[in-house]
Coordinates of C-alpha atoms and ligand atoms in Angstrom, one line a residue:
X30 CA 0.0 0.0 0.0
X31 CA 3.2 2.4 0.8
X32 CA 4.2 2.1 -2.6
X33 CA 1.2 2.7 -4.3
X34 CA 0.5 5.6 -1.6
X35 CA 3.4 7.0 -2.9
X36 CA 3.0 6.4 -7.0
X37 CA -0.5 7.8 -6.7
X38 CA 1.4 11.2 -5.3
X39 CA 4.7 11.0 -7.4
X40 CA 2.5 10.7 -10.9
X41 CA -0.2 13.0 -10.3
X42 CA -3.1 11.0 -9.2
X43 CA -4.1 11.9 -5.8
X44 CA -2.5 13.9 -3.0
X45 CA -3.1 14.7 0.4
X46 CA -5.4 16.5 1.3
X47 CA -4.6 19.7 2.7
X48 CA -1.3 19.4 2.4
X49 CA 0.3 22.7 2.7
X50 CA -1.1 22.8 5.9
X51 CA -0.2 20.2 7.4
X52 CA -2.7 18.0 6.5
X53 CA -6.4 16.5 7.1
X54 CA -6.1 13.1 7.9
X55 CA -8.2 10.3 5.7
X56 CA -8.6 13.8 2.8
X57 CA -7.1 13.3 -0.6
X58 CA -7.5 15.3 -3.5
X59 CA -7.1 13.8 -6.4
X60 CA -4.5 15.4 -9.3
X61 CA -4.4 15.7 -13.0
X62 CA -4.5 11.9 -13.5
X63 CA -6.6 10.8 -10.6
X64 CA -9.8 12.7 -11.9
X65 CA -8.9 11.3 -15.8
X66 CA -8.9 8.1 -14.2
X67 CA -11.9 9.0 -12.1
X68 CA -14.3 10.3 -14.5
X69 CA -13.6 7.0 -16.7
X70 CA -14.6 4.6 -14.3
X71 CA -17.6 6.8 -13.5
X72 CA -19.0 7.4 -17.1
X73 CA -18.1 3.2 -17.4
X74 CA -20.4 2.7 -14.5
X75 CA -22.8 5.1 -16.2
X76 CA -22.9 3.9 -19.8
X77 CA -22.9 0.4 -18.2
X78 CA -26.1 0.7 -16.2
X79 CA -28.0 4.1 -16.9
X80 CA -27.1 4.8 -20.6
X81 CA -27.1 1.3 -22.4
X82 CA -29.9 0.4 -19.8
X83 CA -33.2 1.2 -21.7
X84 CA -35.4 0.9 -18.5
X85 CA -32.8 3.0 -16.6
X86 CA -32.7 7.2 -15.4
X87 CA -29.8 9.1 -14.1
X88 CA -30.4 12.2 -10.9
X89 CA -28.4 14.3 -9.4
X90 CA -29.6 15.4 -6.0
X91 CA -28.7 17.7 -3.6
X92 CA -26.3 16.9 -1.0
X93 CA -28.3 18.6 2.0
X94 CA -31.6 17.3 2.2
X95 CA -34.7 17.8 4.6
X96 CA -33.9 15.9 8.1
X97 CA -36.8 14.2 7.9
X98 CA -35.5 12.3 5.2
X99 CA -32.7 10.9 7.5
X100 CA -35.7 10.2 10.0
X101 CA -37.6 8.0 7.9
X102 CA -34.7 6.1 6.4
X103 CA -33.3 5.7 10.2
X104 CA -30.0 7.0 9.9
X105 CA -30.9 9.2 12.5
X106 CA -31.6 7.3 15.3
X107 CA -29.2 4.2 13.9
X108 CA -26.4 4.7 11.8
X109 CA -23.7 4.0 13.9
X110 CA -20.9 1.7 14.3
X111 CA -19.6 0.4 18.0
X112 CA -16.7 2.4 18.8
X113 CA -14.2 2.8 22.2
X114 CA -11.6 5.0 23.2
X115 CA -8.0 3.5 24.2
X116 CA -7.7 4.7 27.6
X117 CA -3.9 4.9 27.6
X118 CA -3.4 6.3 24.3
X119 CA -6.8 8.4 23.4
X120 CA -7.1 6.8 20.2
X121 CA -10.7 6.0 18.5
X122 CA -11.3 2.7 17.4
X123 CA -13.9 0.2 15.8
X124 CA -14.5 -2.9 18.3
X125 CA -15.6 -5.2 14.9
X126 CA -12.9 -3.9 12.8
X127 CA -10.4 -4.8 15.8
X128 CA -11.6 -8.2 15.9
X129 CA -11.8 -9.2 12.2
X130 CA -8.5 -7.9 12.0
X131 CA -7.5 -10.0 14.9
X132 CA -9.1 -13.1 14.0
X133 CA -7.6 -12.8 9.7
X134 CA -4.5 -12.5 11.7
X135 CA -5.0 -15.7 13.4
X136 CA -7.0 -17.6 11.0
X137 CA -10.1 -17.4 13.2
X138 CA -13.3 -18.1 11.3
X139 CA -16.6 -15.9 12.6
X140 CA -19.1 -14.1 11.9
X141 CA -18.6 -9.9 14.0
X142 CA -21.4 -9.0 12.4
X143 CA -24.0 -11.0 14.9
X144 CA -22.0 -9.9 17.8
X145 CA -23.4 -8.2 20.4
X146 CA -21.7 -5.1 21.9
X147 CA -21.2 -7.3 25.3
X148 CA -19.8 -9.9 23.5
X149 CA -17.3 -7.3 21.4
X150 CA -15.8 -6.2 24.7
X151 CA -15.3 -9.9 26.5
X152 CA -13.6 -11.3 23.4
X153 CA -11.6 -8.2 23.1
X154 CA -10.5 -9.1 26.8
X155 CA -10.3 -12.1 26.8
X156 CA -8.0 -12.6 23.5
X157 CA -6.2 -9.4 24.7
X158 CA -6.7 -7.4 21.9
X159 CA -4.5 -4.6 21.4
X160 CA -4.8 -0.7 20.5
X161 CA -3.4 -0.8 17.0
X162 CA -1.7 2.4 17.9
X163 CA -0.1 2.0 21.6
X164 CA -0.2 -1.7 22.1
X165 CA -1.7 -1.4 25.4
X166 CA -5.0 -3.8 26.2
X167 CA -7.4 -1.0 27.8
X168 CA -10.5 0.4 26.2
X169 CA -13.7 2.2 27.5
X170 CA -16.8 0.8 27.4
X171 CA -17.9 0.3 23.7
X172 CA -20.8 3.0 22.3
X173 CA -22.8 3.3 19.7
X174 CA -21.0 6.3 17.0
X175 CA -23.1 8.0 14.8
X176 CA -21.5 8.5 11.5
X177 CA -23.8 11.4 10.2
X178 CA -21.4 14.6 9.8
X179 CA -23.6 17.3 11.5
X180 CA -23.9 21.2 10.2
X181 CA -26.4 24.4 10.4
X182 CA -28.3 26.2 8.2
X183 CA -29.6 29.7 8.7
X184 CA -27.7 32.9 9.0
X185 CA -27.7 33.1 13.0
X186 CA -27.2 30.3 15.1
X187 CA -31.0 30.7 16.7
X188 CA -33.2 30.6 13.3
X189 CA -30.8 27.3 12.7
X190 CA -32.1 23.7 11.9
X191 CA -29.3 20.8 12.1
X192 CA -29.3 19.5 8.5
X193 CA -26.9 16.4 7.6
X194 CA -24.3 16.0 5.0
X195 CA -25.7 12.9 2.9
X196 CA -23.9 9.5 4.3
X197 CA -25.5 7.6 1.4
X198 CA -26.5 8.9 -1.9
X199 CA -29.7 6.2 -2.5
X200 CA -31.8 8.2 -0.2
X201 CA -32.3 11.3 -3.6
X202 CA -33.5 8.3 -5.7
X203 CA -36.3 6.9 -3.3
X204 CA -37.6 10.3 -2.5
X205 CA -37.9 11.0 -6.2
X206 CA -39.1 8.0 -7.3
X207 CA -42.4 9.5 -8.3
X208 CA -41.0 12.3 -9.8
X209 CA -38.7 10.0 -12.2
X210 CA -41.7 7.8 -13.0
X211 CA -44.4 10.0 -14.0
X212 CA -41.9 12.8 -16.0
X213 CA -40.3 9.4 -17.8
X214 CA -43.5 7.6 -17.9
X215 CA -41.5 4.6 -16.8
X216 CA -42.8 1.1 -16.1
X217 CA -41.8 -1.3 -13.7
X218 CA -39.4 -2.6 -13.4
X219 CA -37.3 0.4 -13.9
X220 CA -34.2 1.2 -12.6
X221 CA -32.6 5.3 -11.2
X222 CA -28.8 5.0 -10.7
X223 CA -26.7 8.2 -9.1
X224 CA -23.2 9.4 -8.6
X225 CA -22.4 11.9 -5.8
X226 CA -20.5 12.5 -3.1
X227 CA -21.5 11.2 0.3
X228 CA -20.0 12.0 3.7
X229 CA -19.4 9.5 6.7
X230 CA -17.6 10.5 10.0
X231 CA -15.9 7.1 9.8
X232 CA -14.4 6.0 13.5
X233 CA -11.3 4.3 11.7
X234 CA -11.2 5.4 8.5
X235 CA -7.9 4.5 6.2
X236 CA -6.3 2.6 3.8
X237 CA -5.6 5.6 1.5
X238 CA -9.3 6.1 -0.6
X239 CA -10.7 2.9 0.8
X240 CA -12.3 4.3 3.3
X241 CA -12.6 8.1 3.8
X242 CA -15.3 10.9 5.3
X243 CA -15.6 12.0 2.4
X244 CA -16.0 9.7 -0.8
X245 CA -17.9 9.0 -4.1
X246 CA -20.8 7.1 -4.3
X247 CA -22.5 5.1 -7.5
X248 CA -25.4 3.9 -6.2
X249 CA -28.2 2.0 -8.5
X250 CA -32.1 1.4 -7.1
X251 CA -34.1 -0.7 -9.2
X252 CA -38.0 -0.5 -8.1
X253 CA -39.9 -4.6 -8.9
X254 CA -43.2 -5.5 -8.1
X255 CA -43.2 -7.6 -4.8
X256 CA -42.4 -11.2 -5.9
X257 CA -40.2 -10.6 -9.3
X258 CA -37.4 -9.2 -6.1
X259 CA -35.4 -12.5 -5.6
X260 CA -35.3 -12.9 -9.5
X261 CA -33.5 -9.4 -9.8
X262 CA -31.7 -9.8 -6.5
X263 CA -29.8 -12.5 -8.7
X264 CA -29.7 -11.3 -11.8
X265 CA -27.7 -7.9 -10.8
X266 CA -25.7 -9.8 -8.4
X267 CA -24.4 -11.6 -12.0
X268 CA -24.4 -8.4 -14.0
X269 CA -23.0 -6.2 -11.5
X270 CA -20.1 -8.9 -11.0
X271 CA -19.9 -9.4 -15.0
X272 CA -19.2 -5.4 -14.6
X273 CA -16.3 -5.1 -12.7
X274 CA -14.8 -8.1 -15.3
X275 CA -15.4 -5.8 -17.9
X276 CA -12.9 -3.5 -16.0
X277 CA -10.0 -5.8 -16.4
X278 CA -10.3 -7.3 -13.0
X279 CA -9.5 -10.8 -12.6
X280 CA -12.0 -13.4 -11.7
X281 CA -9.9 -15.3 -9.2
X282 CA -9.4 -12.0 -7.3
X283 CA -13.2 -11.1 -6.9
X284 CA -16.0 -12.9 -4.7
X285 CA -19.4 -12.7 -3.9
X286 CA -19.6 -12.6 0.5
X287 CA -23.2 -13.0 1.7
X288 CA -24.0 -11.3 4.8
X289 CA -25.3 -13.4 8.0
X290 CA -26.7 -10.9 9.5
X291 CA -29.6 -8.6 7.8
X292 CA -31.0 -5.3 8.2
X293 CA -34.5 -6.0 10.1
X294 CA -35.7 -5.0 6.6
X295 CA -34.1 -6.9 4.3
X296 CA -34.4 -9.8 2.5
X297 CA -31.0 -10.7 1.2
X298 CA -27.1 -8.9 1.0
X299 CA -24.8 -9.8 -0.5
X300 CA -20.9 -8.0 -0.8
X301 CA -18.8 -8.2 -4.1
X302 CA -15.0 -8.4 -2.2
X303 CA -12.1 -7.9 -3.4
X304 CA -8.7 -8.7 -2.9
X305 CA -6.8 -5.9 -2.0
X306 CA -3.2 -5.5 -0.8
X307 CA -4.6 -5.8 2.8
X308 CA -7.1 -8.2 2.4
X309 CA -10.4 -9.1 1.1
X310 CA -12.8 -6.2 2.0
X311 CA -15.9 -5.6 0.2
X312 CA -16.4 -3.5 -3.0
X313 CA -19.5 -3.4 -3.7
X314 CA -22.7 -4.0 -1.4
X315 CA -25.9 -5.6 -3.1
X316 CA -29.3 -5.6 -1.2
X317 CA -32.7 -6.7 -1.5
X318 CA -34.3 -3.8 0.6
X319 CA -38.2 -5.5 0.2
X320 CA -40.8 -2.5 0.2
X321 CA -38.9 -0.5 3.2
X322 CA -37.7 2.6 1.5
X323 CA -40.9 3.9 0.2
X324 CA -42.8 2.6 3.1
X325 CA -41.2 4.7 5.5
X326 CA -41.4 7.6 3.4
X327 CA -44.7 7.5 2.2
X328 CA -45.3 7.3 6.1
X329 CA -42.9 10.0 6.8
X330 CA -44.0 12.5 4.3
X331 CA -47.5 11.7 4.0
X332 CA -47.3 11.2 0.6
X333 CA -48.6 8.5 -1.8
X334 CA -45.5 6.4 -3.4
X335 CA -47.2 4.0 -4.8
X336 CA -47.0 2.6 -8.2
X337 CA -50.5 1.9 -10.4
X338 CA -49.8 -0.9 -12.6
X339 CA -51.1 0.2 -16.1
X340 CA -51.9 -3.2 -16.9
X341 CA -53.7 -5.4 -14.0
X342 CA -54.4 -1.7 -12.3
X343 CA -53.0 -3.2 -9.2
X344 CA -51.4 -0.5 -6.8
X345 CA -48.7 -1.6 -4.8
X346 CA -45.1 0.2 -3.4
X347 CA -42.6 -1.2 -5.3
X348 CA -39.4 -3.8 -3.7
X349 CA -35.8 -2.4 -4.0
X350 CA -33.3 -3.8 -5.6
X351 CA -30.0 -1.7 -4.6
X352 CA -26.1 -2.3 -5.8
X353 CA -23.3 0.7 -4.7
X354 CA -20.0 0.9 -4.9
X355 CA -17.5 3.9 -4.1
X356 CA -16.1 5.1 -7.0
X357 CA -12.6 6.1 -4.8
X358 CA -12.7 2.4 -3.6
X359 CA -13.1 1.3 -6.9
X360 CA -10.4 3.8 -8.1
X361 CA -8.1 1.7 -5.7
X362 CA -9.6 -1.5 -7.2
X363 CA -7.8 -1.0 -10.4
X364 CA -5.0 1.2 -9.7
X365 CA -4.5 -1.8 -7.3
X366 CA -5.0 -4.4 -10.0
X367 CA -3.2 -2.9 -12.7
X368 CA 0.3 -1.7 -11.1
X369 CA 2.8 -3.9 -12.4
X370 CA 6.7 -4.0 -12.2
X371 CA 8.2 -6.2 -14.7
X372 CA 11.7 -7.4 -14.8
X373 CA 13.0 -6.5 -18.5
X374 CA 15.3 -9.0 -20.5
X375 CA 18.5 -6.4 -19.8
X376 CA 18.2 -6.5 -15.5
X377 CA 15.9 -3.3 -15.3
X378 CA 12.3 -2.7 -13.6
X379 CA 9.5 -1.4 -15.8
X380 CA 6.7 -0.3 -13.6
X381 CA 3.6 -0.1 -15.6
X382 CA -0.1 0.8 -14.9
X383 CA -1.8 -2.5 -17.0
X384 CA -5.3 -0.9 -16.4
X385 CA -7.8 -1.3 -19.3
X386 CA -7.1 1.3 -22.2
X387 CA -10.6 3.2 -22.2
X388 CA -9.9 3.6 -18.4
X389 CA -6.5 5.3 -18.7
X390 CA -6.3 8.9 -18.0
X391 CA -4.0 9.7 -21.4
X392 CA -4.7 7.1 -23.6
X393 CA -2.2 8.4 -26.6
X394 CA 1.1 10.1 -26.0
X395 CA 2.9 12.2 -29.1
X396 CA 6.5 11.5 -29.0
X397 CA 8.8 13.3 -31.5
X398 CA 12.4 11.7 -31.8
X399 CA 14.1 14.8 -32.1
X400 CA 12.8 18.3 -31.3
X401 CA 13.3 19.5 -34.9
X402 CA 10.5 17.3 -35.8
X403 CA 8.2 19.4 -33.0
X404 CA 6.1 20.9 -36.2
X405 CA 5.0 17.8 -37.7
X406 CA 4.8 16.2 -34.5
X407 CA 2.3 19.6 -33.2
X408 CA 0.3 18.6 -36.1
X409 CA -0.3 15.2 -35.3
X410 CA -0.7 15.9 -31.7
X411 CA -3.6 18.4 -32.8
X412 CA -5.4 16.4 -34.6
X413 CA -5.4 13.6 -32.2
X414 CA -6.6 15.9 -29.5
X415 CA -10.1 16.5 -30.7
X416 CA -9.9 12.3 -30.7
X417 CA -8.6 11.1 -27.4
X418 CA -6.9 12.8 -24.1
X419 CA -3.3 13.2 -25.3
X420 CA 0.4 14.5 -23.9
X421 CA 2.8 15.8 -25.7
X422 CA 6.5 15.1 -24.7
X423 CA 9.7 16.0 -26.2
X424 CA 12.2 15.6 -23.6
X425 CA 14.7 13.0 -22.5
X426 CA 15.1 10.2 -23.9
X427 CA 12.5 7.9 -26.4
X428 CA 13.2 5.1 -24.2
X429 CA 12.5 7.3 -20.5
X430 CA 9.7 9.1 -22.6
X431 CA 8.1 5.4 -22.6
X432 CA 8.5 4.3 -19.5
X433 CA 7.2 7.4 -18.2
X434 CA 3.9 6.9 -20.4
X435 CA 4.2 3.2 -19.2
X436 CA 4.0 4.0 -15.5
X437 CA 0.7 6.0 -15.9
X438 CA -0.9 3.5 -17.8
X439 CA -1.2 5.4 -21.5
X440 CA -1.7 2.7 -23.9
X441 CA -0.5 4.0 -26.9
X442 CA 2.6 6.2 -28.0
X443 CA 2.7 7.3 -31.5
X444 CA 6.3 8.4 -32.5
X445 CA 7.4 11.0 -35.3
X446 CA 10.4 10.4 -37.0
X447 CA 12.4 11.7 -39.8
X448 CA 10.8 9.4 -42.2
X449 CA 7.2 10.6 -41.2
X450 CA 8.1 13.4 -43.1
X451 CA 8.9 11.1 -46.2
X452 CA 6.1 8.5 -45.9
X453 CA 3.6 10.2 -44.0
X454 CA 3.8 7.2 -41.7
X455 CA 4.2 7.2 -37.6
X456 CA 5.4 4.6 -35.2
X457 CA 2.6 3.6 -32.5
X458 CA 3.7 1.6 -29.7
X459 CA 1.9 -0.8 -27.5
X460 CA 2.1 -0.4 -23.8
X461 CA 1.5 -4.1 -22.8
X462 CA 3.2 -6.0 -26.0
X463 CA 5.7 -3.0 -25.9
X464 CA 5.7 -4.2 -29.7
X465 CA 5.8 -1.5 -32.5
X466 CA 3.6 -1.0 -35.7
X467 CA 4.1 1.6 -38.5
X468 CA 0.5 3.4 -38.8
X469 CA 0.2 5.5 -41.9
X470 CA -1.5 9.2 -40.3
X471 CA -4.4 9.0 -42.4
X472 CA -5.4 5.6 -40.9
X473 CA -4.1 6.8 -37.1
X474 CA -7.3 7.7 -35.8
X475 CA -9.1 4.6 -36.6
X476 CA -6.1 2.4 -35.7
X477 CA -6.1 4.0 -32.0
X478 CA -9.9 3.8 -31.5
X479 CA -9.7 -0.3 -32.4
X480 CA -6.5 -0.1 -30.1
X481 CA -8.1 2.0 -27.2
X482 CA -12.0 1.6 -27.3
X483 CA -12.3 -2.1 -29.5
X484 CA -13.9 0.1 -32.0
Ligands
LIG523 P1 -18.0 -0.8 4.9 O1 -18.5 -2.0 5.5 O2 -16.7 -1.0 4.0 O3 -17.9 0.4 5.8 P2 -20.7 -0.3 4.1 O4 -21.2 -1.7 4.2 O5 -20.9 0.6 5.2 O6 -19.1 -0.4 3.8 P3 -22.4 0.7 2.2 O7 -23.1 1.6 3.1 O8 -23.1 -0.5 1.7 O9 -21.0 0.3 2.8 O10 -21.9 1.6 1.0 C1 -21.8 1.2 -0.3 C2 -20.4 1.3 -0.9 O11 -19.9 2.6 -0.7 C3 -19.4 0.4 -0.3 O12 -19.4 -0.9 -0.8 C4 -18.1 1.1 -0.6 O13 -17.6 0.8 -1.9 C5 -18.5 2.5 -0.5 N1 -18.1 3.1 0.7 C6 -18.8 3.0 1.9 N2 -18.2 3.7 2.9 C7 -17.1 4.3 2.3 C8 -16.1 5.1 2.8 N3 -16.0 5.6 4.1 N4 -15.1 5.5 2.0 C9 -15.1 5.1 0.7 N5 -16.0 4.3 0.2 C10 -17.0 3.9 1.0

């Protein structure tokens, strides 16, 4: 994780946050590359299950919403995870999270998630767990933590309500479920998917953009009639899964993790993990949230969220079918997945970011061999520009000016040389294969799109 802490700063993906000042622990900002990198996987996730999706819609809601909304949905009164305080060295800490690491550790097999918070603190005594950060065995009692990040409106502090940042992003899509069906017409079973930020005052957040207060959430609800749920529970388990394989990840590194123990709510969960550099943690969550949603907030808001059926002019609120993943965490997915060092026939280390072409954050690189060939080069670069994200580099030399297009993952470099000006013709080079091919201009574009986009 150090060393990909450190590549994603060193290249240009994503920072600290706050840096000049010191710092804001578990912030990051992401740089030039990062948000490339970022914005592809989100518009993949888009065009994946809103845009190609005929029976799908896209929103955009606010971040601050009424407070009632995080009454109904019980975040208010619930969302919270067990934390304790290390009495010697003040530290915060998640009792589960200290006993699932504790028991990967040892190889234990069990289930945290049915545990009690009695039962938290005896088998944190009793296997002398320790503080992660002093080493000393000594916690306070363990309470229930709120995650919700708290903040005021109004202009004085009097006339103010307490309003929530979002912690979830789902909540905008049950509350306009009416809205989206009546403007769209739409039919059930239909499907409103979301990307937004969401905010969580996490006890123990870490692992770099795994898990931050702030982070990105693409959330998907599909609304069924009661009955058809468990048959698109599975079916998005599969396609959801089939997804993240048409990212590039392996198959052997992803798994599906039921949950034992439910939500009072809901029918089924199930996690898509991963295996990251520290473990398998979970991805992506999947639920079957049965009618809940719009029950409490038709109750909530007095408002009728039913659905008519058009055809058997049966009235019914609709099941919830719900798959979200972080984009940040999925960020960390592939950068994860895709940073490579090989050993090259002559001794040295190529480090190079094997993530999937339409993913990469440059995905050509102009190269001229000599800087007297900058004009025709310019030309070529132009042109390719209003085509695909491109860099333009000149210095050093060809072979450092690869491996520097290597590391960030650009799939294709396309060099001018003297007798491009003869033949009209350009070298393009192939990241993975590192094999070359002479591409005459005229045909460049094309060639690149089949390269980058299997188009
Ligand atoms: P975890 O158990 O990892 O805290 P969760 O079960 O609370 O996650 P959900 O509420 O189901 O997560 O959120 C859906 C998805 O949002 C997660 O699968 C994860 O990809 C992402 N996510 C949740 N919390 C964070 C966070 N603090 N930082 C980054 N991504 C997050």
């Amino acid at each position: 994780m150090q060393k990909l802490v450190a590549y994603c700063k060193n290249r240009g993906f994503v920072f600290p946050g706050s840096e000049i000042y010191g710092g804001l622990a578990n912030t990051w900002d992401y740089g030039p590359l990062g948000v490339e990198l970022k914005n592809n996987i989100k518009k993949a996730w888009w065009d994946y299950f809103v845009t190609r999706d005929k029976n799908s819609y896209g929103v955009d809601c606010a971040i601050l919403m009424n407070p009632r909304v995080w009454e109904a949905s019980g975040h208010v009164s619930s969302f919270s995870d067990p934390k304790m305080d290390c009495r010697n060295c003040k530290t915060r800490h998640r009792a589960d999270n200290l006993i699932s690491e504790y028991n990967n550790k040892h190889g234990i097999v069990m289930s945290v998630d049915t545990m009690t918070k009695e039962e938290m603190a005896n088998y944190i005594k009793e296997k002398q767990i320790k503080c992660p950060n002093c080493g000393k065995c000594d916690f306070t009692e363990i309470k229930n933590f709120n995650l919700m990040f708290q903040t005021k409106r109004g202009v004085t502090e009097d006339a103010s309500d307490t309003i929530y940042l979002r912690p979830e992003t789902c909540q905008g899509e049950y509350i306009n479920f009416i809205n989206v069906q009546r403007t769209m017409r739409a039919k059930i079973p239909f499907g409103i998917g979301q990307i937004g930020k969401s905010f969580r005052n996490e006890i123990t957040p870490g692992n770099f953009v795994f898990r931050t207060i702030e982070f990105e959430q693409m959330e998907y609800q599909l609304f069924c009639k009661p009955g058809e749920d468990e048959k698109f529970f599975n079916l998005y388990k599969q396609k959801v899964m089939d997804f993240y394989k048409s990212l590039g990840l392996p198959a052997e590194k992803l798994k599906f993790k039921d949950h034992e123990k439910l939500a009072f709510y809901a029918k089924a969960a199930t996690d898509i993990i991963f295996n990251f550099p520290f473990g398998w943690e979970e991805l992506n969550g999947i639920h079957n949230r049965t009618n809940y949603d719009l029950t409490r907030h038709q109750e909530f808001s007095g408002k009728n969220l039913m659905y008519l059926d058009p055809i058997t002019n049966e009235k019914f609120i609709p099941y919830i079918i719900e798959f979200s993943v972080g984009a940040d965490r999925l960020f960390l997915t592939l950068i994860a997945n895709a940073y490579t060092e090989e050993k090259l026939d002559d001794g040295e280390t190529r480090v190079v970011l094997k993530i999937l072409p339409k993913l990469a954050p440059i995905k050509v690189a102009v190269l001229p061999l000599q800087k007297n060939l900058s004009e025709k080069a310019d030309e070529i670069f132009k042109t390719l520009q209003q085509n695909f994200n491109c860099d333009y580099d000149e210095s050093g030399s060809i072979g450092k000016r690869y491996r520097r297009q290597d590391e960030i993952g650009t799939p294709c470099c396309v060099t001018i040389d003297f007798d491009t000006l003869e033949d009209n013709c350009v070298t393009v080079r192939d990241r993975d294969t590192m094999k070359q091919e002479r591409v005459n201009v005229e045909e460049l574009i094309n060639y690149l799109k089949r390269k980058i986009y299997n188009k």
